[in-house]
GROMACS .gro file of C-alpha atoms in nm:
model
  477
    1MET     CA    1  -9.107   6.532  -2.684
    2MET     CA    2  -8.899   6.357  -2.433
    3ASN     CA    3  -8.530   6.274  -2.515
    4GLY     CA    4  -8.452   5.896  -2.518
    5GLY     CA    5  -8.126   5.761  -2.356
    6ASN     CA    6  -7.961   5.490  -2.133
    7SER     CA    7  -8.017   5.503  -1.766
    8THR     CA    8  -7.710   5.407  -1.542
    9ARG     CA    9  -7.723   5.304  -1.183
   10GLY     CA   10  -7.428   5.241  -0.938
   11PHE     CA   11  -7.389   5.004  -0.640
   12THR     CA   12  -7.578   5.105  -0.338
   13MET     CA   13  -7.401   5.131  -0.005
   14ILE     CA   14  -7.573   4.816   0.119
   15GLU     CA   15  -7.454   4.617  -0.182
   16THR     CA   16  -7.098   4.736  -0.134
   17VAL     CA   17  -7.101   4.645   0.231
   18LEU     CA   18  -7.239   4.301   0.148
   19VAL     CA   19  -6.966   4.236  -0.110
   20VAL     CA   20  -6.691   4.342   0.129
   21ALA     CA   21  -6.837   4.126   0.400
   22LEU     CA   22  -6.858   3.823   0.168
   23VAL     CA   23  -6.497   3.872   0.056
   24GLY     CA   24  -6.387   3.899   0.419
   25ILE     CA   25  -6.574   3.582   0.509
   26LEU     CA   26  -6.425   3.399   0.211
   27PHE     CA   27  -6.074   3.521   0.295
   28SER     CA   28  -6.109   3.418   0.659
   29VAL     CA   29  -6.225   3.073   0.547
   30LEU     CA   30  -5.941   3.026   0.296
   31MET     CA   31  -5.662   3.183   0.501
   32PRO     CA   32  -5.585   2.870   0.708
   33TYR     CA   33  -5.561   2.669   0.389
   34PHE     CA   34  -5.316   2.919   0.239
   35SER     CA   35  -5.113   2.912   0.561
   36THR     CA   36  -5.106   2.532   0.563
   37LEU     CA   37  -5.011   2.525   0.197
   38ASN     CA   38  -4.729   2.772   0.260
   39LYS     CA   39  -4.599   2.569   0.554
   40THR     CA   40  -4.625   2.249   0.352
   41TRP     CA   41  -4.430   2.405   0.071
   42ALA     CA   42  -4.167   2.533   0.314
   43VAL     CA   43  -4.129   2.184   0.466
   44PHE     CA   44  -4.116   2.028   0.120
   45ASP     CA   45  -3.853   2.279   0.013
   46ALA     CA   46  -3.650   2.221   0.330
   47LYS     CA   47  -3.682   1.845   0.286
   48SER     CA   48  -3.563   1.869  -0.073
   49GLU     CA   49  -3.267   2.082   0.029
   50GLU     CA   50  -3.184   1.844   0.312
   51LEU     CA   51  -3.197   1.545   0.080
   52GLN     CA   52  -2.981   1.728  -0.171
   53ASN     CA   53  -2.721   1.817   0.092
   54ALA     CA   54  -2.726   1.464   0.234
   55ARG     CA   55  -2.687   1.320  -0.114
   56VAL     CA   56  -2.390   1.548  -0.180
   57ALA     CA   57  -2.226   1.434   0.145
   58LEU     CA   58  -2.285   1.063   0.082
   59ASP     CA   59  -2.196   1.076  -0.287
   60TYR     CA   60  -1.870   1.254  -0.209
   61PHE     CA   61  -1.785   1.001   0.061
   62ASN     CA   62  -1.875   0.705  -0.159
   63GLY     CA   63  -1.676   0.834  -0.454
   64GLU     CA   64  -1.365   0.917  -0.255
   65PHE     CA   65  -1.357   0.634  -0.006
   66LYS     CA   66  -1.402   0.356  -0.261
   67GLN     CA   67  -1.055   0.460  -0.384
   68ALA     CA   68  -0.902   0.428  -0.036
   69TYR     CA   69  -0.642   0.161   0.015
   70ARG     CA   70  -0.521   0.256   0.362
   71ILE     CA   71  -0.683   0.412   0.666
   72LEU     CA   72  -0.459   0.665   0.841
   73SER     CA   73  -0.690   0.760   1.128
   74ILE     CA   74  -1.056   0.724   1.225
   75SER     CA   75  -1.252   0.865   1.517
   76ASP     CA   76  -1.429   0.653   1.777
   77ASP     CA   77  -1.774   0.536   1.673
   78SER     CA   78  -1.930   0.743   1.955
   79ASP     CA   79  -1.773   1.069   1.839
   80THR     CA   80  -2.046   1.285   1.683
   81GLN     CA   81  -1.789   1.531   1.551
   82GLY     CA   82  -1.588   1.259   1.389
   83PHE     CA   83  -1.299   1.250   1.146
   84LEU     CA   84  -1.155   1.012   0.888
   85SER     CA   85  -0.820   1.024   0.713
   86PHE     CA   86  -0.721   0.782   0.436
   87GLU     CA   87  -0.475   0.749   0.150
   88LYS     CA   88  -0.551   0.678  -0.215
   89PRO     CA   89  -0.324   0.473  -0.445
   90ASP     CA   90  -0.175   0.786  -0.605
   91GLY     CA   91  -0.057   0.907  -0.265
   92THR     CA   92  -0.335   1.161  -0.214
   93ILE     CA   93  -0.435   1.192   0.152
   94VAL     CA   94  -0.801   1.273   0.218
   95ASN     CA   95  -0.905   1.423   0.553
   96LEU     CA   96  -1.279   1.440   0.622
   97GLU     CA   97  -1.416   1.608   0.933
   98LEU     CA   98  -1.674   1.850   1.075
   99ASP     CA   99  -1.586   2.217   1.037
  100THR     CA  100  -1.731   2.404   1.336
  101SER     CA  101  -1.549   2.733   1.282
  102GLY     CA  102  -1.841   2.912   1.116
  103SER     CA  103  -2.201   2.991   1.206
  104GLU     CA  104  -2.310   2.643   1.101
  105LYS     CA  105  -2.140   2.304   1.107
  106VAL     CA  106  -2.010   2.187   0.771
  107PHE     CA  107  -1.899   1.846   0.642
  108ALA     CA  108  -1.563   1.946   0.497
  109LEU     CA  109  -1.243   1.833   0.333
  110GLU     CA  110  -0.949   1.954   0.539
  111ASP     CA  111  -0.625   2.038   0.360
  112SER     CA  112  -0.333   2.180   0.561
  113GLY     CA  113  -0.563   2.369   0.794
  114THR     CA  114  -0.793   2.496   0.517
  115TYR     CA  115  -1.148   2.365   0.491
  116HIS     CA  116  -1.325   2.298   0.163
  117ASP     CA  117  -1.701   2.272   0.217
  118ILE     CA  118  -1.880   1.961   0.098
  119ALA     CA  119  -2.228   1.982   0.253
  120SER     CA  120  -2.413   2.175   0.526
  121PRO     CA  121  -2.576   2.232   0.766
  122ILE     CA  122  -2.485   1.918   0.958
  123SER     CA  123  -2.548   1.861   1.326
  124GLU     CA  124  -2.352   1.537   1.374
  125LEU     CA  125  -2.084   1.355   1.175
  126THR     CA  126  -1.989   1.000   1.273
  127PHE     CA  127  -1.748   0.748   1.117
  128ILE     CA  128  -1.771   0.383   1.220
  129GLY     CA  129  -1.498   0.136   1.121
  130TYR     CA  130  -1.567  -0.236   1.072
  131ASP     CA  131  -1.320  -0.523   1.052
  132ALA     CA  132  -1.336  -0.823   0.817
  133LEU     CA  133  -1.591  -0.995   1.042
  134GLY     CA  134  -1.817  -0.691   1.067
  135ALA     CA  135  -1.720  -0.597   1.422
  136THR     CA  136  -1.662  -0.228   1.496
  137THR     CA  137  -1.299  -0.121   1.530
  138ASP     CA  138  -1.094   0.197   1.529
  139VAL     CA  139  -0.764   0.010   1.477
  140THR     CA  140  -0.669   0.153   1.141
  141ALA     CA  141  -0.493  -0.158   1.011
  142LEU     CA  142  -0.799  -0.373   1.080
  143VAL     CA  143  -1.062  -0.148   0.922
  144ARG     CA  144  -1.214  -0.312   0.615
  145SER     CA  145  -1.514  -0.082   0.567
  146VAL     CA  146  -1.640   0.250   0.702
  147GLU     CA  147  -1.993   0.375   0.770
  148LEU     CA  148  -2.056   0.747   0.735
  149SER     CA  149  -2.349   0.881   0.939
  150VAL     CA  150  -2.465   1.242   0.905
  151LEU     CA  151  -2.742   1.407   1.105
  152MET     CA  152  -2.871   1.701   0.905
  153GLU     CA  153  -2.963   2.025   1.083
  154ASP     CA  154  -3.250   2.255   0.982
  155GLN     CA  155  -3.461   2.523   1.151
  156ILE     CA  156  -3.784   2.380   1.008
  157LEU     CA  157  -3.714   2.008   1.028
  158SER     CA  158  -3.597   1.827   1.338
  159GLY     CA  159  -3.320   1.670   1.128
  160ASN     CA  160  -3.282   1.327   0.974
  161ARG     CA  161  -2.990   1.084   0.979
  162TYR     CA  162  -2.841   0.949   0.657
  163THR     CA  163  -2.584   0.668   0.636
  164SER     CA  164  -2.366   0.496   0.380
  165THR     CA  165  -2.116   0.211   0.418
  166VAL     CA  166  -1.825   0.165   0.178
  167SER     CA  167  -1.556  -0.103   0.176
  168LEU     CA  168  -1.189  -0.063   0.099
  169ALA     CA  169  -1.069  -0.187  -0.237
  170LYS     CA  170  -1.130  -0.561  -0.278
  171ASP     CA  171  -0.761  -0.636  -0.334
  172THR     CA  172  -0.658  -0.464  -0.013
  173ILE     CA  173  -0.492  -0.705   0.228
  174GLU     CA  174  -0.475  -0.618   0.597
  175SER     CA  175  -0.123  -0.745   0.661
  176LEU     CA  176   0.020  -0.501   0.406
  177TYR     CA  177  -0.052  -0.206   0.632
  178PHE     CA  178   0.154  -0.308   0.932
  179ALA     CA  179   0.509  -0.194   0.989
  180LEU     CA  180   0.576  -0.535   1.143
  181TYR     CA  181   0.359  -0.841   1.086
  182SER     CA  182   0.397  -1.208   1.176
  183SER     CA  183   0.165  -1.500   1.114
  184SER     CA  184   0.320  -1.646   1.430
  185ASN     CA  185   0.506  -1.466   1.711
  186ILE     CA  186   0.715  -1.149   1.740
  187THR     CA  187   1.010  -1.129   1.980
  188LEU     CA  188   1.198  -0.800   2.029
  189SER     CA  189   1.519  -0.859   2.223
  190ASP     CA  190   1.700  -0.528   2.189
  191SER     CA  191   1.620  -0.157   2.175
  192GLY     CA  192   1.486   0.066   1.902
  193THR     CA  193   1.183   0.238   1.754
  194ILE     CA  194   0.900   0.112   1.534
  195ASN     CA  195   0.690   0.380   1.369
  196GLY     CA  196   0.374   0.203   1.259
  197ASP     CA  197   0.132  -0.068   1.362
  198VAL     CA  198   0.250  -0.411   1.478
  199HIS     CA  199   0.053  -0.736   1.460
  200ALA     CA  200   0.116  -1.102   1.542
  201ASN     CA  201  -0.131  -1.384   1.503
  202GLY     CA  202   0.046  -1.528   1.807
  203SER     CA  203   0.213  -1.312   2.071
  204ILE     CA  204   0.427  -0.997   2.087
  205ASP     CA  205   0.711  -1.004   2.341
  206ASP     CA  206   0.940  -0.710   2.410
  207LEU     CA  207   1.197  -0.894   2.619
  208ALA     CA  208   1.417  -0.591   2.681
  209SER     CA  209   1.116  -0.360   2.734
  210SER     CA  210   1.306  -0.096   2.542
  211THR     CA  211   1.148  -0.094   2.195
  212VAL     CA  212   0.927   0.209   2.142
  213ILE     CA  213   0.628   0.128   1.921
  214ASN     CA  214   0.458   0.439   1.785
  215GLY     CA  215   0.148   0.264   1.660
  216THR     CA  216  -0.114   0.007   1.750
  217GLN     CA  217  -0.017  -0.340   1.875
  218THR     CA  218  -0.257  -0.628   1.814
  219ASP     CA  219  -0.219  -1.002   1.867
  220SER     CA  220  -0.429  -1.317   1.901
  221THR     CA  221  -0.612  -1.172   2.199
  222ASP     CA  222  -0.736  -0.871   2.000
  223THR     CA  223  -0.858  -1.007   1.668
  224THR     CA  224  -0.887  -1.311   1.447
  225ASP     CA  225  -0.586  -1.425   1.246
  226ILE     CA  226  -0.478  -1.199   0.962
  227THR     CA  227  -0.358  -1.366   0.643
  228LEU     CA  228  -0.012  -1.325   0.493
  229PRO     CA  229  -0.043  -1.249   0.121
  230GLU     CA  230   0.101  -1.496  -0.127
  231VAL     CA  231   0.384  -1.384  -0.355
  232PRO     CA  232   0.409  -1.611  -0.664
  233ILE     CA  233   0.788  -1.646  -0.664
  234ASP     CA  234   0.796  -1.894  -0.953
  235ASP     CA  235   0.602  -1.655  -1.175
  236LEU     CA  236   0.845  -1.371  -1.107
  237VAL     CA  237   1.150  -1.566  -1.227
  238GLU     CA  238   0.997  -1.789  -1.494
  239ASP     CA  239   1.147  -1.580  -1.776
  240TYR     CA  240   1.496  -1.687  -1.666
  241GLU     CA  241   1.416  -2.059  -1.666
  242ASP     CA  242   1.399  -2.107  -2.044
  243LEU     CA  243   1.769  -2.105  -2.137
  244SER     CA  244   1.693  -2.201  -2.496
  245ALA     CA  245   1.549  -1.855  -2.551
  246TYR     CA  246   1.892  -1.707  -2.477
  247GLU     CA  247   2.069  -1.961  -2.693
  248ALA     CA  248   1.858  -1.846  -2.987
  249ILE     CA  249   1.988  -1.488  -2.957
  250ALA     CA  250   2.344  -1.561  -2.843
  251ASP     CA  251   2.637  -1.396  -3.017
  252VAL     CA  252   2.880  -1.661  -2.894
  253ILE     CA  253   2.788  -2.025  -2.821
  254SER     CA  254   3.028  -2.259  -2.645
  255THR     CA  255   2.975  -2.633  -2.599
  256VAL     CA  256   3.259  -2.659  -2.346
  257ASN     CA  257   3.349  -2.468  -2.032
  258TYR     CA  258   3.412  -2.103  -2.115
  259ILE     CA  259   3.669  -1.883  -1.941
  260PHE     CA  260   3.650  -1.504  -1.949
  261GLN     CA  261   4.018  -1.413  -1.932
  262SER     CA  262   4.167  -1.163  -1.687
  263GLY     CA  263   4.176  -0.803  -1.804
  264GLN     CA  264   3.980  -0.868  -2.122
  265THR     CA  265   3.666  -0.699  -2.256
  266TYR     CA  266   3.382  -0.904  -2.405
  267ASN     CA  267   3.081  -0.784  -2.600
  268GLY     CA  268   2.751  -0.962  -2.666
  269VAL     CA  269   2.549  -1.252  -2.528
  270TYR     CA  270   2.761  -1.557  -2.438
  271TYR     CA  271   2.587  -1.893  -2.410
  272VAL     CA  272   2.759  -2.196  -2.256
  273GLY     CA  273   2.570  -2.515  -2.339
  274ASN     CA  274   2.583  -2.890  -2.280
  275GLY     CA  275   2.565  -2.840  -1.905
  276ASN     CA  276   2.901  -2.665  -1.899
  277HIS     CA  277   3.022  -2.380  -1.683
  278ALA     CA  278   3.136  -2.019  -1.721
  279ARG     CA  279   3.438  -1.884  -1.534
  280ILE     CA  280   3.503  -1.509  -1.491
  281GLN     CA  281   3.856  -1.411  -1.387
  282ASP     CA  282   4.002  -1.081  -1.257
  283ASN     CA  283   3.915  -0.739  -1.401
  284VAL     CA  284   3.692  -0.868  -1.678
  285VAL     CA  285   3.452  -0.627  -1.850
  286ILE     CA  286   3.149  -0.787  -2.015
  287ASN     CA  287   2.921  -0.560  -2.217
  288GLY     CA  288   2.650  -0.818  -2.254
  289SER     CA  289   2.523  -1.130  -2.076
  290VAL     CA  290   2.662  -1.459  -1.948
  291ILE     CA  291   2.424  -1.755  -1.979
  292ALA     CA  292   2.543  -2.102  -1.873
  293GLU     CA  293   2.359  -2.433  -1.846
  294GLY     CA  294   2.598  -2.524  -1.563
  295ASP     CA  295   2.720  -2.280  -1.300
  296VAL     CA  296   2.872  -1.934  -1.330
  297ARG     CA  297   3.176  -1.878  -1.110
  298PHE     CA  298   3.356  -1.550  -1.041
  299GLN     CA  299   3.723  -1.636  -0.988
  300GLY     CA  300   3.863  -1.291  -0.932
  301THR     CA  301   3.798  -0.933  -0.829
  302GLY     CA  302   3.736  -0.615  -1.025
  303SER     CA  303   3.496  -0.754  -1.287
  304SER     CA  304   3.186  -0.579  -1.419
  305ILE     CA  305   2.892  -0.687  -1.634
  306ILE     CA  306   2.667  -0.444  -1.819
  307PRO     CA  307   2.397  -0.620  -2.024
  308SER     CA  308   2.173  -0.475  -2.292
  309PRO     CA  309   1.849  -0.317  -2.166
  310ASN     CA  310   1.603  -0.575  -2.027
  311MET     CA  311   1.857  -0.855  -2.067
  312PRO     CA  312   1.986  -1.032  -1.754
  313ALA     CA  313   2.352  -1.002  -1.665
  314VAL     CA  314   2.399  -1.361  -1.548
  315VAL     CA  315   2.179  -1.670  -1.575
  316ALA     CA  316   2.300  -2.008  -1.445
  317GLY     CA  317   2.128  -2.343  -1.485
  318ASP     CA  318   2.298  -2.448  -1.161
  319ASP     CA  319   2.466  -2.209  -0.914
  320VAL     CA  320   2.617  -1.863  -0.922
  321ASN     CA  321   2.930  -1.865  -0.706
  322VAL     CA  322   3.144  -1.573  -0.592
  323GLN     CA  323   3.411  -1.757  -0.396
  324GLY     CA  324   3.660  -1.485  -0.309
  325ASP     CA  325   3.772  -1.293  -0.004
  326PHE     CA  326   3.684  -0.964   0.162
  327THR     CA  327   3.903  -0.763  -0.076
  328TRP     CA  328   3.699  -0.853  -0.381
  329ALA     CA  329   3.477  -0.592  -0.550
  330ILE     CA  330   3.234  -0.686  -0.826
  331ALA     CA  331   2.974  -0.460  -0.993
  332ILE     CA  332   2.685  -0.585  -1.207
  333GLU     CA  333   2.422  -0.377  -1.387
  334GLY     CA  334   2.144  -0.629  -1.441
  335THR     CA  335   1.974  -0.935  -1.297
  336VAL     CA  336   2.179  -1.223  -1.155
  337TYR     CA  337   1.979  -1.548  -1.154
  338ALA     CA  338   2.066  -1.904  -1.050
  339HIS     CA  339   1.832  -2.197  -1.094
  340ASP     CA  340   1.973  -2.340  -0.771
  341ASP     CA  341   2.184  -2.131  -0.528
  342VAL     CA  342   2.362  -1.797  -0.523
  343ASN     CA  343   2.670  -1.816  -0.299
  344ILE     CA  344   2.867  -1.499  -0.229
  345ILE     CA  345   3.196  -1.452  -0.045
  346ALA     CA  346   3.335  -1.111  -0.129
  347GLY     CA  347   3.411  -0.766  -0.002
  348SER     CA  348   3.180  -0.553  -0.215
  349PHE     CA  349   2.916  -0.714  -0.436
  350GLU     CA  350   2.692  -0.457  -0.605
  351VAL     CA  351   2.397  -0.545  -0.828
  352ASN     CA  352   2.152  -0.302  -0.987
  353GLY     CA  353   1.851  -0.492  -1.112
  354ASN     CA  354   1.669  -0.460  -1.441
  355GLY     CA  355   1.406  -0.640  -1.646
  356LYS     CA  356   1.031  -0.658  -1.624
  357TYR     CA  357   1.024  -0.673  -1.243
  358ASN     CA  358   1.352  -0.494  -1.169
  359ILE     CA  359   1.508  -0.800  -1.003
  360SER     CA  360   1.863  -0.770  -0.873
  361VAL     CA  361   1.956  -1.119  -0.745
  362ALA     CA  362   1.735  -1.427  -0.760
  363ALA     CA  363   1.784  -1.794  -0.676
  364GLY     CA  364   1.551  -2.087  -0.723
  365ASP     CA  365   1.674  -2.223  -0.390
  366ASP     CA  366   1.899  -2.029  -0.149
  367ILE     CA  367   2.092  -1.703  -0.140
  368LEU     CA  368   2.385  -1.749   0.101
  369SER     CA  369   2.617  -1.454   0.149
  370ALA     CA  370   2.923  -1.382   0.362
  371CYS     CA  371   3.008  -1.037   0.236
  372SER     CA  372   3.141  -0.713   0.380
  373TYR     CA  373   2.918  -0.491   0.171
  374PRO     CA  374   2.642  -0.636  -0.046
  375GLU     CA  375   2.434  -0.368  -0.219
  376PHE     CA  376   2.130  -0.484  -0.415
  377THR     CA  377   1.897  -0.240  -0.589
  378GLY     CA  378   1.577  -0.408  -0.704
  379ALA     CA  379   1.396  -0.714  -0.571
  380THR     CA  380   1.614  -0.984  -0.415
  381ILE     CA  381   1.439  -1.322  -0.439
  382ALA     CA  382   1.515  -1.665  -0.288
  383GLY     CA  383   1.291  -1.965  -0.346
  384ASP     CA  384   1.390  -2.096  -0.004
  385ASP     CA  385   1.632  -1.933   0.241
  386MET     CA  386   1.803  -1.594   0.227
  387VAL     CA  387   2.092  -1.575   0.475
  388PHE     CA  388   2.335  -1.283   0.498
  389ASN     CA  389   2.640  -1.279   0.724
  390VAL     CA  390   2.728  -0.913   0.693
  391TYR     CA  391   3.063  -0.788   0.814
  392THR     CA  392   3.029  -0.415   0.756
  393SER     CA  393   2.696  -0.308   0.609
  394ALA     CA  394   2.433  -0.428   0.364
  395GLU     CA  395   2.185  -0.225   0.164
  396PHE     CA  396   1.872  -0.351  -0.009
  397THR     CA  397   1.651  -0.112  -0.202
  398GLY     CA  398   1.315  -0.211  -0.347
  399ASP     CA  399   1.065  -0.010  -0.547
  400ASN     CA  400   0.689   0.022  -0.590
  401ALA     CA  401   0.657  -0.294  -0.798
  402LEU     CA  402   0.797  -0.567  -0.572
  403PRO     CA  403   0.930  -0.605  -0.217
  404ALA     CA  404   1.298  -0.543  -0.160
  405LEU     CA  405   1.338  -0.894  -0.018
  406ILE     CA  406   1.130  -1.203  -0.100
  407ALA     CA  407   1.202  -1.545   0.050
  408GLY     CA  408   1.008  -1.869   0.013
  409ASP     CA  409   1.120  -1.959   0.364
  410ARG     CA  410   1.366  -1.775   0.590
  411ILE     CA  411   1.529  -1.431   0.587
  412GLN     CA  412   1.819  -1.404   0.828
  413PHE     CA  413   2.083  -1.139   0.901
  414SER     CA  414   2.365  -1.203   1.144
  415ASN     CA  415   2.707  -1.086   1.264
  416GLY     CA  416   2.765  -0.824   1.529
  417GLY     CA  417   2.857  -0.468   1.445
  418SER     CA  418   2.708  -0.464   1.097
  419ASN     CA  419   2.442  -0.226   0.974
  420ILE     CA  420   2.151  -0.355   0.765
  421ILE     CA  421   1.962  -0.094   0.559
  422ILE     CA  422   1.637  -0.196   0.386
  423SER     CA  423   1.416   0.031   0.180
  424GLY     CA  424   1.095  -0.148   0.087
  425ILE     CA  425   0.900  -0.452   0.201
  426ALA     CA  426   1.085  -0.752   0.345
  427TYR     CA  427   0.867  -1.057   0.279
  428SER     CA  428   0.935  -1.410   0.404
  429LYS     CA  429   0.698  -1.705   0.398
  430GLY     CA  430   0.893  -1.838   0.694
  431PRO     CA  431   1.072  -1.662   0.982
  432PHE     CA  432   1.246  -1.325   0.973
  433LEU     CA  433   1.553  -1.318   1.198
  434THR     CA  434   1.822  -1.062   1.282
  435TYR     CA  435   2.108  -1.131   1.522
  436GLY     CA  436   2.368  -0.886   1.649
  437SER     CA  437   2.330  -0.627   1.375
  438SER     CA  438   2.167  -0.287   1.353
  439LEU     CA  439   1.855  -0.279   1.135
  440THR     CA  440   1.742   0.046   0.973
  441HIS     CA  441   1.433  -0.021   0.768
  442THR     CA  442   1.197   0.208   0.579
  443GLY     CA  443   0.899   0.001   0.468
  444SER     CA  444   0.765  -0.306   0.646
  445ILE     CA  445   0.841  -0.663   0.752
  446LEU     CA  446   0.588  -0.934   0.663
  447ALA     CA  447   0.667  -1.285   0.787
  448GLY     CA  448   0.480  -1.613   0.773
  449GLY     CA  449   0.684  -1.747   1.065
  450ASP     CA  450   0.832  -1.607   1.383
  451VAL     CA  451   0.993  -1.263   1.378
  452THR     CA  452   1.298  -1.240   1.606
  453ILE     CA  453   1.474  -0.904   1.623
  454ASP     CA  454   1.785  -0.956   1.836
  455SER     CA  455   1.940  -0.627   1.724
  456THR     CA  456   1.870  -0.259   1.748
  457ILE     CA  457   1.586  -0.165   1.516
  458ASN     CA  458   1.469   0.155   1.355
  459LEU     CA  459   1.164   0.058   1.149
  460SER     CA  460   0.940   0.320   0.986
  461TYR     CA  461   0.634   0.213   0.791
  462GLN     CA  462   0.610   0.373   0.447
  463SER     CA  463   0.309   0.308   0.227
  464SER     CA  464   0.469   0.431  -0.096
  465TYR     CA  465   0.607   0.082  -0.150
  466LEU     CA  466   0.248  -0.036  -0.200
  467LYS     CA  467   0.152   0.222  -0.462
  468SER     CA  468   0.166   0.008  -0.774
  469PRO     CA  469   0.207  -0.359  -0.689
  470PRO     CA  470   0.103  -0.595  -0.971
  471VAL     CA  471  -0.258  -0.692  -0.906
  472TYR     CA  472  -0.183  -1.064  -0.932
  473MET     CA  473   0.103  -1.040  -0.687
  474TRP     CA  474  -0.081  -1.000  -0.360
  475ALA     CA  475  -0.314  -1.299  -0.346
  476THR     CA  476  -0.425  -1.486  -0.036
  477ASP     CA  477  -0.403  -1.860  -0.004
   0.00000   0.00000   0.00000
């Protein structure tokens, strides 16, 4: 009997050779497709990375620059290794440039010589500034928008260019970023130094040829007219116009002329009605406020007024008059306001402002002063002219809320040998004039009329006085 069982048979040599040959043929056919797929994936991956890096660069620029309110420096539009420096409202300075110190070029934030990478690799970095009319400019004070252009660099791709254009804040006004600005003409007749940009819608004349301007000069031949912002003077002083509001809270009400006697101390809010006047004699101390429907007259030296917080020191329905001599010294801790004029003849007249806008001295019409040493801390406001004949020195200190000096028409300083010190913006809707004095100014001068500086000048632009201006304040006509 034969044993039953399964018979097994392996691949023959011919079959094995045929299978190997078929696999080789199949592999050789598919290999180009795999290679193409791999290259396609590599390009896709590189493209995705490039787009991601470009997006990071543009998003960073867009996010930071839309907060810019002042351009500090910008490279020429042909510079492919460009730079841009600008300041944000909180005082932060942002420096953007191309870091070429490493093996690849990097779009970076520069901070005191240290680079913080934003995006890479980048072959070219270009910043292009545009003015209000869309023309290219690298004059920092005229730049209204900036275009960022980045050319990405990659070993696989030839590189693509990506751009983004962002404007400065909408409420930014060009004239605010000049050290010296005039809607008309600027005449410099003496020596000195101006650190900052200078612009006139008319002409700029350095008659003595001895004023050093460390900044850009532009006039009617360089650009279109730049607008002077509008300061709503009436709005700033309207709280002092309603005398009835003070009458309602007065501690003492007089219906006849009221005299503050020499050497006496008075406490509270004093209201003088029926169009009558208040008279303040020598060495009077008033811990409160003097409100009169008529005028308020200082008739002696050595007096002081210290009102309650946010209350004015003096409010007059007519004039405030200090008719003394150059030996008088008067100190006031609060706003002095006259519906008409403020007239000052004194030695030392010191006012520290208070209230919602930190106003020191304000007049509905003119401020006229012949004083050895006026010292006003807070905004000084005149509805029309502001004229100071200074015999020794004068000091005016503003803050971040309002200019140091605001005039509805003219600001004028005169008298030889005196020293004028201004910290803040000096703003006049008319001319700004100095004659025979020395002007030391940290801030800027903005004038709607001619600027005539017939005195030595040391003017240094400082942007901190623009940090927190009320939004409504700077409006164009």
